[in-house]
JSON list of N, CA and C in Angstrom, two decimals:
[
{"chain": "T", "resi": 1, "resn": "UNK", "atom": "N", "xyz": [0.82, -1.20, 0.00]},
{"chain": "T", "resi": 1, "resn": "UNK", "atom": "CA", "xyz": [0.00, 0.00, 0.00]},
{"chain": "T", "resi": 1, "resn": "UNK", "atom": "C", "xyz": [0.87, 1.27, 0.00]},
{"chain": "T", "resi": 2, "resn": "UNK", "atom": "N", "xyz": [1.93, 1.35, 0.82]},
{"chain": "T", "resi": 2, "resn": "UNK", "atom": "CA", "xyz": [2.76, 2.57, 0.76]},
{"chain": "T", "resi": 2, "resn": "UNK", "atom": "C", "xyz": [3.39, 2.78, -0.62]},
{"chain": "T", "resi": 3, "resn": "UNK", "atom": "N", "xyz": [3.76, 1.70, -1.29]},
{"chain": "T", "resi": 3, "resn": "UNK", "atom": "CA", "xyz": [4.36, 1.84, -2.62]},
{"chain": "T", "resi": 3, "resn": "UNK", "atom": "C", "xyz": [3.37, 2.45, -3.59]},
{"chain": "T", "resi": 4, "resn": "UNK", "atom": "N", "xyz": [2.10, 2.05, -3.49]},
{"chain": "T", "resi": 4, "resn": "UNK", "atom": "CA", "xyz": [1.07, 2.63, -4.36]},
{"chain": "T", "resi": 4, "resn": "UNK", "atom": "C", "xyz": [0.91, 4.13, -4.12]},
{"chain": "T", "resi": 5, "resn": "UNK", "atom": "N", "xyz": [1.20, 4.55, -2.89]},
{"chain": "T", "resi": 5, "resn": "UNK", "atom": "CA", "xyz": [1.07, 5.97, -2.54]},
{"chain": "T", "resi": 5, "resn": "UNK", "atom": "C", "xyz": [2.41, 6.70, -2.70]},
{"chain": "T", "resi": 6, "resn": "UNK", "atom": "N", "xyz": [3.41, 5.99, -3.25]},
{"chain": "T", "resi": 6, "resn": "UNK", "atom": "CA", "xyz": [4.76, 6.55, -3.45]},
{"chain": "T", "resi": 6, "resn": "UNK", "atom": "C", "xyz": [5.32, 7.09, -2.14]},
{"chain": "T", "resi": 7, "resn": "UNK", "atom": "N", "xyz": [5.30, 6.24, -1.11]},
{"chain": "T", "resi": 7, "resn": "UNK", "atom": "CA", "xyz": [5.72, 6.63, 0.23]},
{"chain": "T", "resi": 7, "resn": "UNK", "atom": "C", "xyz": [6.68, 5.56, 0.76]},
{"chain": "T", "resi": 8, "resn": "UNK", "atom": "N", "xyz": [7.78, 5.99, 1.36]},
{"chain": "T", "resi": 8, "resn": "UNK", "atom": "CA", "xyz": [8.72, 5.04, 1.95]},
{"chain": "T", "resi": 8, "resn": "UNK", "atom": "C", "xyz": [8.16, 4.53, 3.28]},
{"chain": "T", "resi": 9, "resn": "UNK", "atom": "N", "xyz": [8.70, 3.41, 3.73]},
{"chain": "T", "resi": 9, "resn": "UNK", "atom": "CA", "xyz": [8.27, 2.87, 5.02]},
{"chain": "T", "resi": 9, "resn": "UNK", "atom": "C", "xyz": [8.61, 3.84, 6.13]},
{"chain": "T", "resi": 10, "resn": "UNK", "atom": "N", "xyz": [9.79, 4.44, 6.07]},
{"chain": "T", "resi": 10, "resn": "UNK", "atom": "CA", "xyz": [10.17, 5.42, 7.09]},
{"chain": "T", "resi": 10, "resn": "UNK", "atom": "C", "xyz": [9.26, 6.64, 7.07]},
{"chain": "T", "resi": 11, "resn": "UNK", "atom": "N", "xyz": [8.92, 7.10, 5.87]},
{"chain": "T", "resi": 11, "resn": "UNK", "atom": "CA", "xyz": [8.01, 8.24, 5.75]},
{"chain": "T", "resi": 11, "resn": "UNK", "atom": "C", "xyz": [6.63, 7.92, 6.28]},
{"chain": "T", "resi": 12, "resn": "UNK", "atom": "N", "xyz": [6.15, 6.71, 5.99]},
{"chain": "T", "resi": 12, "resn": "UNK", "atom": "CA", "xyz": [4.85, 6.30, 6.50]},
{"chain": "T", "resi": 12, "resn": "UNK", "atom": "C", "xyz": [4.88, 6.21, 8.02]},
{"chain": "T", "resi": 13, "resn": "UNK", "atom": "N", "xyz": [5.93, 5.63, 8.57]},
{"chain": "T", "resi": 13, "resn": "UNK", "atom": "CA", "xyz": [6.04, 5.52, 10.02]},
{"chain": "T", "resi": 13, "resn": "UNK", "atom": "C", "xyz": [6.03, 6.90, 10.66]},
{"chain": "T", "resi": 14, "resn": "UNK", "atom": "N", "xyz": [6.78, 7.84, 10.09]},
{"chain": "T", "resi": 14, "resn": "UNK", "atom": "CA", "xyz": [6.79, 9.21, 10.62]},
{"chain": "T", "resi": 14, "resn": "UNK", "atom": "C", "xyz": [5.40, 9.83, 10.60]},
{"chain": "T", "resi": 15, "resn": "UNK", "atom": "N", "xyz": [4.71, 9.69, 9.49]},
{"chain": "T", "resi": 15, "resn": "UNK", "atom": "CA", "xyz": [3.39, 10.30, 9.36]},
{"chain": "T", "resi": 15, "resn": "UNK", "atom": "C", "xyz": [2.36, 9.66, 10.27]},
{"chain": "T", "resi": 16, "resn": "UNK", "atom": "N", "xyz": [2.51, 8.36, 10.54]},
{"chain": "T", "resi": 16, "resn": "UNK", "atom": "CA", "xyz": [1.57, 7.64, 11.40]},
{"chain": "T", "resi": 16, "resn": "UNK", "atom": "C", "xyz": [1.91, 7.87, 12.87]},
{"chain": "T", "resi": 17, "resn": "UNK", "atom": "N", "xyz": [3.19, 8.10, 13.16]},
{"chain": "T", "resi": 17, "resn": "UNK", "atom": "CA", "xyz": [3.60, 8.33, 14.55]},
{"chain": "T", "resi": 17, "resn": "UNK", "atom": "C", "xyz": [4.06, 7.08, 15.25]},
{"chain": "T", "resi": 18, "resn": "UNK", "atom": "N", "xyz": [4.59, 6.10, 14.50]},
{"chain": "T", "resi": 18, "resn": "UNK", "atom": "CA", "xyz": [5.15, 4.89, 15.09]},
{"chain": "T", "resi": 18, "resn": "UNK", "atom": "C", "xyz": [6.56, 4.71, 14.54]},
{"chain": "T", "resi": 19, "resn": "UNK", "atom": "N", "xyz": [7.31, 3.82, 15.16]},
{"chain": "T", "resi": 19, "resn": "UNK", "atom": "CA", "xyz": [8.68, 3.58, 14.70]},
{"chain": "T", "resi": 19, "resn": "UNK", "atom": "C", "xyz": [8.67, 2.71, 13.45]},
{"chain": "T", "resi": 20, "resn": "UNK", "atom": "N", "xyz": [9.69, 2.82, 12.62]},
{"chain": "T", "resi": 20, "resn": "UNK", "atom": "CA", "xyz": [9.78, 1.93, 11.46]},
{"chain": "T", "resi": 20, "resn": "UNK", "atom": "C", "xyz": [9.80, 0.45, 11.87]},
{"chain": "T", "resi": 21, "resn": "UNK", "atom": "N", "xyz": [10.40, 0.15, 13.02]},
{"chain": "T", "resi": 21, "resn": "UNK", "atom": "CA", "xyz": [10.42, -1.24, 13.50]},
{"chain": "T", "resi": 21, "resn": "UNK", "atom": "C", "xyz": [9.01, -1.73, 13.80]},
{"chain": "T", "resi": 22, "resn": "UNK", "atom": "N", "xyz": [8.20, -0.90, 14.45]},
{"chain": "T", "resi": 22, "resn": "UNK", "atom": "CA", "xyz": [6.82, -1.30, 14.76]},
{"chain": "T", "resi": 22, "resn": "UNK", "atom": "C", "xyz": [5.99, -1.41, 13.49]},
{"chain": "T", "resi": 23, "resn": "UNK", "atom": "N", "xyz": [6.25, -0.55, 12.52]},
{"chain": "T", "resi": 23, "resn": "UNK", "atom": "CA", "xyz": [5.55, -0.65, 11.25]},
{"chain": "T", "resi": 23, "resn": "UNK", "atom": "C", "xyz": [5.93, -1.96, 10.55]},
{"chain": "T", "resi": 24, "resn": "UNK", "atom": "N", "xyz": [7.19, -2.36, 10.64]},
{"chain": "T", "resi": 24, "resn": "UNK", "atom": "CA", "xyz": [7.63, -3.63, 10.05]},
{"chain": "T", "resi": 24, "resn": "UNK", "atom": "C", "xyz": [6.93, -4.82, 10.71]},
{"chain": "T", "resi": 25, "resn": "UNK", "atom": "N", "xyz": [6.73, -4.75, 12.02]},
{"chain": "T", "resi": 25, "resn": "UNK", "atom": "CA", "xyz": [6.01, -5.81, 12.73]},
{"chain": "T", "resi": 25, "resn": "UNK", "atom": "C", "xyz": [4.59, -5.93, 12.19]},
{"chain": "T", "resi": 26, "resn": "UNK", "atom": "N", "xyz": [3.93, -4.80, 12.00]},
{"chain": "T", "resi": 26, "resn": "UNK", "atom": "CA", "xyz": [2.57, -4.81, 11.45]},
{"chain": "T", "resi": 26, "resn": "UNK", "atom": "C", "xyz": [2.58, -5.34, 10.02]},
{"chain": "T", "resi": 27, "resn": "UNK", "atom": "N", "xyz": [3.52, -4.85, 9.22]},
{"chain": "T", "resi": 27, "resn": "UNK", "atom": "CA", "xyz": [3.58, -5.21, 7.80]},
{"chain": "T", "resi": 27, "resn": "UNK", "atom": "C", "xyz": [3.86, -6.70, 7.59]},
{"chain": "T", "resi": 28, "resn": "UNK", "atom": "N", "xyz": [4.66, -7.29, 8.47]},
{"chain": "T", "resi": 28, "resn": "UNK", "atom": "CA", "xyz": [5.07, -8.68, 8.30]},
{"chain": "T", "resi": 28, "resn": "UNK", "atom": "C", "xyz": [4.22, -9.67, 9.09]},
{"chain": "T", "resi": 29, "resn": "UNK", "atom": "N", "xyz": [3.03, -9.23, 9.51]},
{"chain": "T", "resi": 29, "resn": "UNK", "atom": "CA", "xyz": [2.07, -10.09, 10.21]},
{"chain": "T", "resi": 29, "resn": "UNK", "atom": "C", "xyz": [2.62, -10.70, 11.50]},
{"chain": "T", "resi": 30, "resn": "UNK", "atom": "N", "xyz": [3.46, -9.96, 12.20]},
{"chain": "T", "resi": 30, "resn": "UNK", "atom": "CA", "xyz": [4.00, -10.46, 13.47]},
{"chain": "T", "resi": 30, "resn": "UNK", "atom": "C", "xyz": [3.36, -9.78, 14.68]},
{"chain": "T", "resi": 31, "resn": "UNK", "atom": "N", "xyz": [2.45, -8.85, 14.44]},
{"chain": "T", "resi": 31, "resn": "UNK", "atom": "CA", "xyz": [1.81, -8.12, 15.54]},
{"chain": "T", "resi": 31, "resn": "UNK", "atom": "C", "xyz": [0.77, -8.99, 16.23]},
{"chain": "T", "resi": 32, "resn": "UNK", "atom": "N", "xyz": [0.74, -8.93, 17.53]},
{"chain": "T", "resi": 32, "resn": "UNK", "atom": "CA", "xyz": [-0.29, -9.62, 18.31]},
{"chain": "T", "resi": 32, "resn": "UNK", "atom": "C", "xyz": [-1.54, -8.75, 18.45]},
{"chain": "T", "resi": 33, "resn": "UNK", "atom": "N", "xyz": [-1.34, -7.42, 18.33]},
{"chain": "T", "resi": 33, "resn": "UNK", "atom": "CA", "xyz": [-2.45, -6.47, 18.47]},
{"chain": "T", "resi": 33, "resn": "UNK", "atom": "C", "xyz": [-2.06, -5.18, 17.78]},
{"chain": "T", "resi": 34, "resn": "UNK", "atom": "N", "xyz": [-3.06, -4.36, 17.52]},
{"chain": "T", "resi": 34, "resn": "UNK", "atom": "CA", "xyz": [-2.81, -3.03, 16.96]},
{"chain": "T", "resi": 34, "resn": "UNK", "atom": "C", "xyz": [-3.78, -2.06, 17.64]},
{"chain": "T", "resi": 35, "resn": "UNK", "atom": "N", "xyz": [-3.27, -0.92, 18.03]},
{"chain": "T", "resi": 35, "resn": "UNK", "atom": "CA", "xyz": [-4.11, 0.08, 18.67]},
{"chain": "T", "resi": 35, "resn": "UNK", "atom": "C", "xyz": [-5.06, 0.69, 17.63]},
{"chain": "T", "resi": 36, "resn": "UNK", "atom": "N", "xyz": [-6.25, 1.01, 18.07]},
{"chain": "T", "resi": 36, "resn": "UNK", "atom": "CA", "xyz": [-7.21, 1.65, 17.17]},
{"chain": "T", "resi": 36, "resn": "UNK", "atom": "C", "xyz": [-6.67, 2.98, 16.67]},
{"chain": "T", "resi": 37, "resn": "UNK", "atom": "N", "xyz": [-5.92, 3.69, 17.51]},
{"chain": "T", "resi": 37, "resn": "UNK", "atom": "CA", "xyz": [-5.36, 4.97, 17.08]},
{"chain": "T", "resi": 37, "resn": "UNK", "atom": "C", "xyz": [-4.34, 4.77, 15.96]},
{"chain": "T", "resi": 38, "resn": "UNK", "atom": "N", "xyz": [-3.56, 3.69, 16.04]},
{"chain": "T", "resi": 38, "resn": "UNK", "atom": "CA", "xyz": [-2.59, 3.38, 14.99]},
{"chain": "T", "resi": 38, "resn": "UNK", "atom": "C", "xyz": [-3.32, 3.00, 13.71]},
{"chain": "T", "resi": 39, "resn": "UNK", "atom": "N", "xyz": [-4.33, 2.16, 13.83]},
{"chain": "T", "resi": 39, "resn": "UNK", "atom": "CA", "xyz": [-5.12, 1.76, 12.67]},
{"chain": "T", "resi": 39, "resn": "UNK", "atom": "C", "xyz": [-5.77, 2.99, 12.02]},
{"chain": "T", "resi": 40, "resn": "UNK", "atom": "N", "xyz": [-6.32, 3.87, 12.83]},
{"chain": "T", "resi": 40, "resn": "UNK", "atom": "CA", "xyz": [-6.96, 5.07, 12.30]},
{"chain": "T", "resi": 40, "resn": "UNK", "atom": "C", "xyz": [-5.94, 5.97, 11.61]},
{"chain": "T", "resi": 41, "resn": "UNK", "atom": "N", "xyz": [-4.75, 6.11, 12.18]},
{"chain": "T", "resi": 41, "resn": "UNK", "atom": "CA", "xyz": [-3.71, 6.93, 11.55]},
{"chain": "T", "resi": 41, "resn": "UNK", "atom": "C", "xyz": [-3.25, 6.32, 10.23]},
{"chain": "T", "resi": 42, "resn": "UNK", "atom": "N", "xyz": [-3.06, 5.00, 10.20]},
{"chain": "T", "resi": 42, "resn": "UNK", "atom": "CA", "xyz": [-2.69, 4.32, 8.94]},
{"chain": "T", "resi": 42, "resn": "UNK", "atom": "C", "xyz": [-3.77, 4.54, 7.88]},
{"chain": "T", "resi": 43, "resn": "UNK", "atom": "N", "xyz": [-5.01, 4.38, 8.28]},
{"chain": "T", "resi": 43, "resn": "UNK", "atom": "CA", "xyz": [-6.12, 4.53, 7.35]},
{"chain": "T", "resi": 43, "resn": "UNK", "atom": "C", "xyz": [-6.16, 5.95, 6.79]},
{"chain": "T", "resi": 44, "resn": "UNK", "atom": "N", "xyz": [-5.94, 6.93, 7.65]},
{"chain": "T", "resi": 44, "resn": "UNK", "atom": "CA", "xyz": [-5.99, 8.32, 7.22]},
{"chain": "T", "resi": 44, "resn": "UNK", "atom": "C", "xyz": [-4.83, 8.66, 6.29]},
{"chain": "T", "resi": 45, "resn": "UNK", "atom": "N", "xyz": [-3.62, 8.26, 6.66]},
{"chain": "T", "resi": 45, "resn": "UNK", "atom": "CA", "xyz": [-2.45, 8.57, 5.85]},
{"chain": "T", "resi": 45, "resn": "UNK", "atom": "C", "xyz": [-2.52, 7.87, 4.49]},
{"chain": "T", "resi": 46, "resn": "UNK", "atom": "N", "xyz": [-2.96, 6.61, 4.49]},
{"chain": "T", "resi": 46, "resn": "UNK", "atom": "CA", "xyz": [-3.03, 5.83, 3.25]},
{"chain": "T", "resi": 46, "resn": "UNK", "atom": "C", "xyz": [-4.33, 6.07, 2.48]},
{"chain": "T", "resi": 47, "resn": "UNK", "atom": "N", "xyz": [-5.26, 6.80, 3.09]},
{"chain": "T", "resi": 47, "resn": "UNK", "atom": "CA", "xyz": [-6.56, 7.09, 2.47]},
{"chain": "T", "resi": 47, "resn": "UNK", "atom": "C", "xyz": [-7.24, 5.80, 1.99]},
{"chain": "T", "resi": 48, "resn": "UNK", "atom": "N", "xyz": [-7.47, 4.91, 2.94]},
{"chain": "T", "resi": 48, "resn": "UNK", "atom": "CA", "xyz": [-8.12, 3.64, 2.60]},
{"chain": "T", "resi": 48, "resn": "UNK", "atom": "C", "xyz": [-9.06, 3.24, 3.73]},
{"chain": "T", "resi": 49, "resn": "UNK", "atom": "N", "xyz": [-9.82, 2.20, 3.49]},
{"chain": "T", "resi": 49, "resn": "UNK", "atom": "CA", "xyz": [-10.73, 1.66, 4.50]},
{"chain": "T", "resi": 49, "resn": "UNK", "atom": "C", "xyz": [-9.98, 0.64, 5.37]},
{"chain": "T", "resi": 50, "resn": "UNK", "atom": "N", "xyz": [-10.41, 0.44, 6.62]},
{"chain": "T", "resi": 50, "resn": "UNK", "atom": "CA", "xyz": [-9.73, -0.52, 7.49]},
{"chain": "T", "resi": 50, "resn": "UNK", "atom": "C", "xyz": [-9.64, -1.92, 6.89]},
{"chain": "T", "resi": 51, "resn": "UNK", "atom": "N", "xyz": [-10.63, -2.32, 6.13]},
{"chain": "T", "resi": 51, "resn": "UNK", "atom": "CA", "xyz": [-10.62, -3.66, 5.53]},
{"chain": "T", "resi": 51, "resn": "UNK", "atom": "C", "xyz": [-9.48, -3.88, 4.55]},
{"chain": "T", "resi": 52, "resn": "UNK", "atom": "N", "xyz": [-8.92, -2.80, 4.04]},
{"chain": "T", "resi": 52, "resn": "UNK", "atom": "CA", "xyz": [-7.76, -2.92, 3.15]},
{"chain": "T", "resi": 52, "resn": "UNK", "atom": "C", "xyz": [-6.52, -3.29, 3.97]},
{"chain": "T", "resi": 53, "resn": "UNK", "atom": "N", "xyz": [-6.49, -2.88, 5.22]},
{"chain": "T", "resi": 53, "resn": "UNK", "atom": "CA", "xyz": [-5.33, -3.10, 6.07]},
{"chain": "T", "resi": 53, "resn": "UNK", "atom": "C", "xyz": [-5.40, -4.38, 6.89]},
{"chain": "T", "resi": 54, "resn": "UNK", "atom": "N", "xyz": [-6.61, -4.87, 7.15]},
{"chain": "T", "resi": 54, "resn": "UNK", "atom": "CA", "xyz": [-6.80, -6.02, 8.03]},
{"chain": "T", "resi": 54, "resn": "UNK", "atom": "C", "xyz": [-7.38, -7.21, 7.30]},
{"chain": "T", "resi": 55, "resn": "UNK", "atom": "N", "xyz": [-7.07, -8.38, 7.80]},
{"chain": "T", "resi": 55, "resn": "UNK", "atom": "CA", "xyz": [-7.74, -9.58, 7.32]},
{"chain": "T", "resi": 55, "resn": "UNK", "atom": "C", "xyz": [-7.97, -10.50, 8.52]},
{"chain": "T", "resi": 56, "resn": "UNK", "atom": "N", "xyz": [-9.02, -11.29, 8.45]},
{"chain": "T", "resi": 56, "resn": "UNK", "atom": "CA", "xyz": [-9.36, -12.20, 9.52]},
{"chain": "T", "resi": 56, "resn": "UNK", "atom": "C", "xyz": [-8.85, -13.58, 9.17]},
{"chain": "T", "resi": 57, "resn": "UNK", "atom": "N", "xyz": [-8.22, -14.24, 10.16]},
{"chain": "T", "resi": 57, "resn": "UNK", "atom": "CA", "xyz": [-7.77, -15.60, 9.99]},
{"chain": "T", "resi": 57, "resn": "UNK", "atom": "C", "xyz": [-8.30, -16.42, 11.16]},
{"chain": "T", "resi": 58, "resn": "UNK", "atom": "N", "xyz": [-8.86, -17.56, 10.86]},
{"chain": "T", "resi": 58, "resn": "UNK", "atom": "CA", "xyz": [-9.37, -18.45, 11.91]},
{"chain": "T", "resi": 58, "resn": "UNK", "atom": "C", "xyz": [-8.20, -19.00, 12.70]},
{"chain": "T", "resi": 59, "resn": "UNK", "atom": "N", "xyz": [-8.43, -19.19, 13.99]},
{"chain": "T", "resi": 59, "resn": "UNK", "atom": "CA", "xyz": [-7.40, -19.82, 14.83]},
{"chain": "T", "resi": 59, "resn": "UNK", "atom": "C", "xyz": [-7.31, -21.29, 14.47]},
{"chain": "T", "resi": 60, "resn": "UNK", "atom": "N", "xyz": [-6.13, -21.86, 14.69]},
{"chain": "T", "resi": 60, "resn": "UNK", "atom": "CA", "xyz": [-6.00, -23.29, 14.42]},
{"chain": "T", "resi": 60, "resn": "UNK", "atom": "C", "xyz": [-6.70, -24.09, 15.51]},
{"chain": "T", "resi": 61, "resn": "UNK", "atom": "N", "xyz": [-6.79, -25.38, 15.35]},
{"chain": "T", "resi": 61, "resn": "UNK", "atom": "CA", "xyz": [-7.55, -26.24, 16.27]},
{"chain": "T", "resi": 61, "resn": "UNK", "atom": "C", "xyz": [-7.00, -26.22, 17.68]},
{"chain": "T", "resi": 62, "resn": "UNK", "atom": "N", "xyz": [-5.71, -25.93, 17.86]},
{"chain": "T", "resi": 62, "resn": "UNK", "atom": "CA", "xyz": [-5.11, -25.93, 19.20]},
{"chain": "T", "resi": 62, "resn": "UNK", "atom": "C", "xyz": [-5.45, -24.66, 19.98]},
{"chain": "T", "resi": 63, "resn": "UNK", "atom": "N", "xyz": [-6.05, -23.64, 19.31]},
{"chain": "T", "resi": 63, "resn": "UNK", "atom": "CA", "xyz": [-6.44, -22.42, 19.98]},
{"chain": "T", "resi": 63, "resn": "UNK", "atom": "C", "xyz": [-5.33, -21.38, 20.06]},
{"chain": "T", "resi": 64, "resn": "UNK", "atom": "N", "xyz": [-4.24, -21.62, 19.37]},
{"chain": "T", "resi": 64, "resn": "UNK", "atom": "CA", "xyz": [-3.12, -20.67, 19.39]},
{"chain": "T", "resi": 64, "resn": "UNK", "atom": "C", "xyz": [-3.29, -19.58, 18.37]}
]
């Protein structure tokens, strides 16, 4: 999404108000949670709907 907006990861992190490392965690699906304020800032900067940024995945049978 940042590439489509011609924005670097560092530039996006600055505009959203998070560190590039935390943005990488979100980008690489390693985040356990995301603050609504961060999601709202990403949505505003990228001018998109939350559904573009999020996807739902069912938990595996073990509940992890």
